[in-house]
Amino acid sequence: MKKFKKFYIEVTSVCNLACTFCPPTKREASFIKVDDFKKRLDEVRPHTDYIYLHVKGEPLLHPKIDQLLDLSHERGFKVNITTNGTLITKNKAKLLNKPALRQMNFSLHSFDGHIGSTNKEAYVTTIISFIKEALETTNILFSLRLWNLHTDNATNQEKNRNRQVLEILEREFNLDYQIEEKFERGSGLKIADRVYLNQDHEFEWPDLNAEEDDGKGFCHGLRNQAAILANGTVVPCCLDGEGIINLGNINQKPFAEIIEGERANKLYDGFSRREAVEELCRKCGYRKRFGT
C-alpha cells in the first residue's frame, strides 16, 4: 500500500486575492461539503498521517473550517494550512483550539503579489499578533514565507520591498540582528520558538504552454505526495492546480483503486526510470530540483 508523507485535500478552489504569481483556476468555483470531506478522510486514512488543506484557493474562506479540523482530529490526522493571512482575525476562534492543527504557513508575498493590497504594516502585524497568541496557547508551528525573489542577486527594489516586512519581524520578535545577515535561500531561519522565516524564488506553476525539455529527471509525485482537488479529481502532486493529470475522481472510484490505475502507475514507473511521461511534468521546473 502506498504511503504519502504529504497529502493535499483542497477544501475550496476559490481565493479572495488575485496574486500575480498564482494563475486563476479555470475550474468551477467550489467548496467541499462536510460529508464529502469526511469521506475523503476515511479513504486516505490508510495512506497518510498528514494532510494539507489546499492546492489552489484560500482555505480560510471555507465557512466550516473548524468542522473540517474537528473531523481531521477525530481520525488522527495532523493538519497543515497554507494561507495568505488576510482572514486570520475573522477565523481566529475557529483555529486556536483545534488539536489537529500542526502547522500554519503564511504567504507574506501575497501582499505585494495582490495589486489591491494596502497597509503592509497592518497586514503583517495582524498575522504576528495571531501567532503570538497561538504560541502561548497551542503547539502550532509557523512558517512565514517570502517567496518573491527573482534571482539569487535580488534587485534593490526587491530587497527594499522585503526589508519593510523584515523590519516588522525584527521589531515584533525583538531580534538583535538583521535577518539578511543569517538568511540562506531555501532554508528556514528560526526567528522565535516554533516560528520560521523562509525566503525563496517566486513560485512558478507548471503550464502546458511552457517549453518542453528532454523529460529527464525525478519527482516525488505519487511517492511522498498526492492530492485531491475540491471537485474530487485525484492528481499526483500539489502543483497540478488544474487537474490536468486526472488520475480519476474519488466521487466515482475508491482512492486506493485510482492510485493503482494505469495512468498513475505509468507516471510512477516513469520517474523510477528518471523519465517524465506526462506532458505537464515535462513542463514543470520543480522536477529539476531533484537532478537528472
Short mmCIF file of C-alpha atoms in Angstrom, two decimals:
data_model
loop_
_atom_site.label_atom_id
_atom_site.label_comp_id
_atom_site.label_asym_id
_atom_site.label_seq_id
_atom_site.Cartn_x
_atom_site.Cartn_y
_atom_site.Cartn_z
CA MET A 1 0.00 0.00 0.00
CA LYS A 2 1.33 3.42 -0.96
CA LYS A 3 2.00 5.79 1.97
CA PHE A 4 2.37 9.53 1.47
CA LYS A 5 4.29 11.97 3.63
CA LYS A 6 2.10 14.82 2.36
CA PHE A 7 -1.49 14.60 1.26
CA TYR A 8 -3.30 17.62 -0.15
CA ILE A 9 -7.07 17.85 0.24
CA GLU A 10 -8.26 21.06 -1.42
CA VAL A 11 -11.22 22.44 0.53
CA THR A 12 -12.02 25.26 -1.89
CA SER A 13 -10.90 26.37 -5.34
CA VAL A 14 -11.82 29.98 -4.50
CA CYS A 15 -9.42 32.71 -3.35
CA ASN A 16 -10.11 36.20 -2.03
CA LEU A 17 -6.97 37.60 -3.69
CA ALA A 18 -5.74 37.72 -7.28
CA CYS A 19 -1.97 37.43 -6.96
CA THR A 20 0.26 37.86 -9.99
CA PHE A 21 2.28 34.72 -9.15
CA CYS A 22 -0.79 32.48 -8.95
CA PRO A 23 -2.73 31.94 -12.19
CA PRO A 24 -6.51 31.93 -11.58
CA THR A 25 -8.03 28.48 -11.77
CA LYS A 26 -10.19 27.66 -14.78
CA ARG A 27 -12.10 25.14 -12.68
CA GLU A 28 -15.58 25.79 -11.38
CA ALA A 29 -15.66 27.62 -8.06
CA SER A 30 -16.43 25.12 -5.32
CA PHE A 31 -16.29 24.49 -1.59
CA ILE A 32 -16.02 20.94 -0.30
CA LYS A 33 -19.09 19.70 1.58
CA VAL A 34 -18.52 18.36 5.09
CA ASP A 35 -19.80 14.89 4.18
CA ASP A 36 -17.51 14.74 1.14
CA PHE A 37 -14.56 15.81 3.27
CA LYS A 38 -15.37 13.09 5.79
CA LYS A 39 -15.46 10.50 3.00
CA ARG A 40 -12.09 11.64 1.66
CA LEU A 41 -10.52 11.44 5.09
CA ASP A 42 -11.76 7.88 5.52
CA GLU A 43 -10.43 6.85 2.11
CA VAL A 44 -6.95 8.33 2.54
CA ARG A 45 -6.54 7.36 6.22
CA PRO A 46 -4.53 4.19 5.44
CA HIS A 47 -2.22 6.20 3.17
CA THR A 48 -1.10 9.19 5.27
CA ASP A 49 -0.91 10.88 8.67
CA TYR A 50 -0.53 14.46 7.44
CA ILE A 51 -2.98 16.44 5.35
CA TYR A 52 -2.67 19.87 3.77
CA LEU A 53 -5.92 21.76 3.20
CA HIS A 54 -5.02 23.39 -0.10
CA VAL A 55 -3.87 23.09 -3.66
CA LYS A 56 -5.41 26.27 -5.04
CA GLY A 57 -7.81 28.52 -3.18
CA GLU A 58 -7.72 30.13 0.27
CA PRO A 59 -8.67 27.51 2.90
CA LEU A 60 -9.77 30.10 5.48
CA LEU A 61 -12.59 31.08 3.13
CA HIS A 62 -14.27 27.76 3.92
CA PRO A 63 -17.14 28.62 6.29
CA LYS A 64 -16.82 25.31 8.15
CA ILE A 65 -13.04 25.16 8.50
CA ASP A 66 -13.49 24.44 12.22
CA GLN A 67 -15.62 21.38 11.48
CA LEU A 68 -13.06 20.13 8.95
CA LEU A 69 -10.36 20.40 11.61
CA ASP A 70 -12.53 18.53 14.14
CA LEU A 71 -13.16 15.71 11.68
CA SER A 72 -9.45 15.51 10.92
CA HIS A 73 -8.62 15.23 14.62
CA GLU A 74 -11.23 12.52 15.17
CA ARG A 75 -9.48 10.42 12.53
CA GLY A 76 -5.98 11.02 13.84
CA PHE A 77 -4.69 13.40 11.16
CA LYS A 78 -2.27 16.27 11.69
CA VAL A 79 -3.24 19.26 9.53
CA ASN A 80 -1.15 21.91 7.76
CA ILE A 81 -2.78 25.08 6.42
CA THR A 82 -1.23 27.50 3.93
CA THR A 83 -2.96 30.87 3.87
CA ASN A 84 -2.45 34.43 2.64
CA GLY A 85 -3.35 35.52 6.18
CA THR A 86 -5.89 38.19 5.27
CA LEU A 87 -8.73 36.34 7.03
CA ILE A 88 -6.83 35.32 10.16
CA THR A 89 -8.63 37.63 12.61
CA LYS A 90 -12.05 36.53 11.36
CA ASN A 91 -11.10 32.86 11.78
CA LYS A 92 -9.05 33.05 14.97
CA ALA A 93 -11.63 31.34 17.17
CA LYS A 94 -12.02 28.53 14.62
CA LEU A 95 -8.31 27.73 14.70
CA LEU A 96 -6.81 28.33 18.13
CA ASN A 97 -8.48 25.46 19.97
CA LYS A 98 -8.07 22.77 17.30
CA PRO A 99 -5.63 19.99 18.29
CA ALA A 100 -5.44 18.72 14.70
CA LEU A 101 -3.70 21.91 13.54
CA ARG A 102 0.02 21.13 13.32
CA GLN A 103 1.41 23.97 11.19
CA MET A 104 0.34 27.21 9.53
CA ASN A 105 2.22 28.70 6.59
CA PHE A 106 1.64 32.40 5.90
CA SER A 107 2.40 33.52 2.34
CA LEU A 108 3.54 37.07 3.14
CA HIS A 109 4.48 37.60 -0.51
CA SER A 110 0.72 37.71 -1.18
CA PHE A 111 0.64 41.35 -0.09
CA ASP A 112 2.86 42.60 -2.91
CA GLY A 113 1.53 39.95 -5.29
CA HIS A 114 -2.02 41.32 -5.00
CA ILE A 115 -2.36 44.66 -6.77
CA GLY A 116 -5.12 45.96 -4.48
CA SER A 117 -3.22 45.46 -1.21
CA THR A 118 -3.00 48.38 1.21
CA ASN A 119 -1.23 48.92 4.57
CA LYS A 120 1.56 46.35 4.75
CA GLU A 121 2.28 47.22 8.39
CA ALA A 122 -1.26 46.32 9.50
CA TYR A 123 -1.25 43.16 7.37
CA VAL A 124 1.97 41.78 8.85
CA THR A 125 1.33 42.85 12.46
CA THR A 126 -2.15 41.29 12.43
CA ILE A 127 -0.62 37.94 11.43
CA ILE A 128 2.11 38.28 14.06
CA SER A 129 -0.48 39.10 16.72
CA PHE A 130 -2.28 35.85 15.92
CA ILE A 131 0.99 33.91 16.00
CA LYS A 132 1.96 35.32 19.40
CA GLU A 133 -1.40 34.38 20.87
CA ALA A 134 -1.16 30.89 19.38
CA LEU A 135 2.37 30.39 20.74
CA GLU A 136 1.04 30.93 24.25
CA THR A 137 -1.95 28.60 23.99
CA THR A 138 -1.12 25.96 21.35
CA ASN A 139 1.71 23.83 19.91
CA ILE A 140 1.26 25.09 16.33
CA LEU A 141 4.36 25.59 14.17
CA PHE A 142 4.55 28.67 11.94
CA SER A 143 6.31 29.35 8.66
CA LEU A 144 6.39 32.89 7.30
CA ARG A 145 7.04 32.81 3.56
CA LEU A 146 8.55 35.44 1.30
CA TRP A 147 8.70 33.58 -1.98
CA ASN A 148 9.21 36.59 -4.21
CA LEU A 149 12.89 36.64 -5.19
CA HIS A 150 13.51 36.57 -8.93
CA THR A 151 17.26 35.89 -8.91
CA ASP A 152 19.93 34.97 -6.41
CA ASN A 153 21.13 38.57 -6.77
CA ALA A 154 17.90 40.31 -5.86
CA THR A 155 17.40 43.85 -7.15
CA ASN A 156 17.40 46.81 -4.76
CA GLN A 157 13.67 47.15 -5.37
CA GLU A 158 13.11 43.54 -4.25
CA LYS A 159 15.34 44.00 -1.23
CA ASN A 160 13.58 47.22 -0.18
CA ARG A 161 10.18 45.61 -0.64
CA ASN A 162 11.13 42.74 1.66
CA ARG A 163 13.07 44.99 4.05
CA GLN A 164 9.75 46.54 5.13
CA VAL A 165 8.47 43.11 6.18
CA LEU A 166 11.77 42.07 7.74
CA GLU A 167 11.91 45.25 9.82
CA ILE A 168 8.48 44.48 11.23
CA LEU A 169 9.55 40.90 12.06
CA GLU A 170 12.80 42.12 13.67
CA ARG A 171 10.84 44.59 15.80
CA GLU A 172 7.96 42.33 16.78
CA PHE A 173 10.19 39.37 17.69
CA ASN A 174 12.87 41.53 19.32
CA LEU A 175 15.66 40.27 17.07
CA ASP A 176 19.13 41.68 17.77
CA TYR A 177 20.29 41.14 14.20
CA GLN A 178 19.20 41.96 10.67
CA ILE A 179 17.60 38.93 9.07
CA GLU A 180 19.71 39.28 5.91
CA GLU A 181 22.81 38.51 7.99
CA LYS A 182 21.62 34.96 8.63
CA PHE A 183 19.40 34.32 5.63
CA GLU A 184 20.05 31.36 3.34
CA ARG A 185 17.71 30.99 0.37
CA GLY A 186 15.58 27.87 0.58
CA SER A 187 16.21 27.10 4.23
CA GLY A 188 14.15 28.25 7.18
CA LEU A 189 15.56 30.80 9.61
CA LYS A 190 14.28 30.34 13.15
CA ILE A 191 13.23 33.76 14.43
CA ALA A 192 11.34 32.61 17.54
CA ASP A 193 10.26 29.41 19.23
CA ARG A 194 8.23 27.48 16.59
CA VAL A 195 8.42 30.41 14.14
CA TYR A 196 10.48 30.20 10.94
CA LEU A 197 11.05 32.56 8.03
CA ASN A 198 11.52 31.14 4.53
CA GLN A 199 12.67 33.23 1.58
CA ASP A 200 12.88 31.78 -1.90
CA HIS A 201 12.39 32.45 -5.59
CA GLU A 202 8.93 33.34 -6.84
CA PHE A 203 6.89 30.17 -7.28
CA GLU A 204 6.12 29.09 -10.83
CA TRP A 205 3.15 26.87 -11.58
CA PRO A 206 3.74 24.35 -14.39
CA ASP A 207 1.97 25.33 -17.59
CA LEU A 208 1.10 23.29 -20.68
CA ASN A 209 2.00 26.34 -22.77
CA ALA A 210 5.56 26.36 -21.45
CA GLU A 211 8.50 24.90 -23.33
CA GLU A 212 9.07 21.18 -23.01
CA ASP A 213 12.51 19.80 -22.18
CA ASP A 214 14.01 16.33 -22.64
CA GLY A 215 11.79 14.93 -19.89
CA LYS A 216 14.67 13.61 -17.81
CA GLY A 217 14.53 13.92 -14.05
CA PHE A 218 12.78 12.78 -10.92
CA CYS A 219 9.77 13.83 -8.89
CA HIS A 220 8.15 12.78 -5.63
CA GLY A 221 4.62 12.94 -7.09
CA LEU A 222 2.75 9.76 -6.10
CA ARG A 223 5.77 8.79 -3.96
CA ASN A 224 5.63 11.08 -0.98
CA GLN A 225 2.62 13.13 -2.01
CA ALA A 226 -0.76 13.09 -3.76
CA ALA A 227 -3.70 15.47 -3.92
CA ILE A 228 -7.47 15.59 -4.28
CA LEU A 229 -9.00 18.75 -5.76
CA ALA A 230 -12.23 20.21 -4.40
CA ASN A 231 -14.21 18.60 -7.24
CA GLY A 232 -12.88 15.14 -6.36
CA THR A 233 -10.20 14.86 -9.06
CA VAL A 234 -7.12 12.95 -7.87
CA VAL A 235 -3.78 14.35 -9.10
CA PRO A 236 -0.21 13.24 -8.37
CA CYS A 237 1.00 16.41 -6.64
CA CYS A 238 0.14 19.85 -5.31
CA LEU A 239 1.39 21.58 -8.48
CA ASP A 240 -1.35 20.27 -10.75
CA GLY A 241 -3.76 23.04 -9.84
CA GLU A 242 -5.99 22.48 -12.87
CA GLY A 243 -6.36 18.70 -12.64
CA ILE A 244 -4.56 18.12 -15.94
CA ILE A 245 -3.11 14.79 -14.82
CA ASN A 246 -6.54 13.45 -13.92
CA LEU A 247 -5.98 10.03 -12.34
CA GLY A 248 -9.66 9.55 -11.57
CA ASN A 249 -12.40 11.04 -9.43
CA ILE A 250 -12.91 9.99 -5.84
CA ASN A 251 -16.66 10.53 -6.23
CA GLN A 252 -16.74 7.72 -8.79
CA LYS A 253 -13.98 5.32 -7.75
CA PRO A 254 -12.17 4.50 -4.46
CA PHE A 255 -8.88 6.30 -3.89
CA ALA A 256 -7.00 3.03 -3.44
CA GLU A 257 -8.04 1.97 -6.95
CA ILE A 258 -7.23 5.33 -8.51
CA ILE A 259 -3.60 5.39 -7.36
CA GLU A 260 -3.08 1.86 -8.68
CA GLY A 261 -4.66 2.70 -12.04
CA GLU A 262 -2.85 2.57 -15.39
CA ARG A 263 -2.10 6.30 -15.67
CA ALA A 264 -0.86 6.52 -12.07
CA ASN A 265 1.42 3.51 -12.47
CA LYS A 266 2.86 4.81 -15.75
CA LEU A 267 3.75 8.11 -14.07
CA TYR A 268 5.28 6.36 -11.05
CA ASP A 269 7.26 3.86 -13.15
CA GLY A 270 8.44 6.65 -15.44
CA PHE A 271 10.03 8.55 -12.59
CA SER A 272 11.61 5.30 -11.39
CA ARG A 273 13.47 5.47 -14.72
CA ARG A 274 14.01 9.25 -14.19
CA GLU A 275 11.69 9.97 -17.07
CA ALA A 276 8.65 12.27 -17.10
CA VAL A 277 5.89 10.52 -19.05
CA GLU A 278 3.25 13.24 -18.57
CA GLU A 279 3.39 16.42 -20.66
CA LEU A 280 2.74 18.65 -17.62
CA CYS A 281 5.65 17.01 -15.79
CA ARG A 282 7.95 17.73 -18.73
CA LYS A 283 6.97 21.40 -18.42
CA CYS A 284 7.43 21.60 -14.65
CA GLY A 285 10.59 23.26 -13.36
CA TYR A 286 10.21 21.76 -9.90
CA ARG A 287 11.36 18.39 -11.25
CA LYS A 288 14.82 19.88 -11.87
CA ARG A 289 15.35 20.35 -8.12
CA PHE A 290 15.98 16.64 -7.81
CA GLY A 291 18.65 16.42 -10.52
CA THR A 292 18.64 14.24 -13.60
#
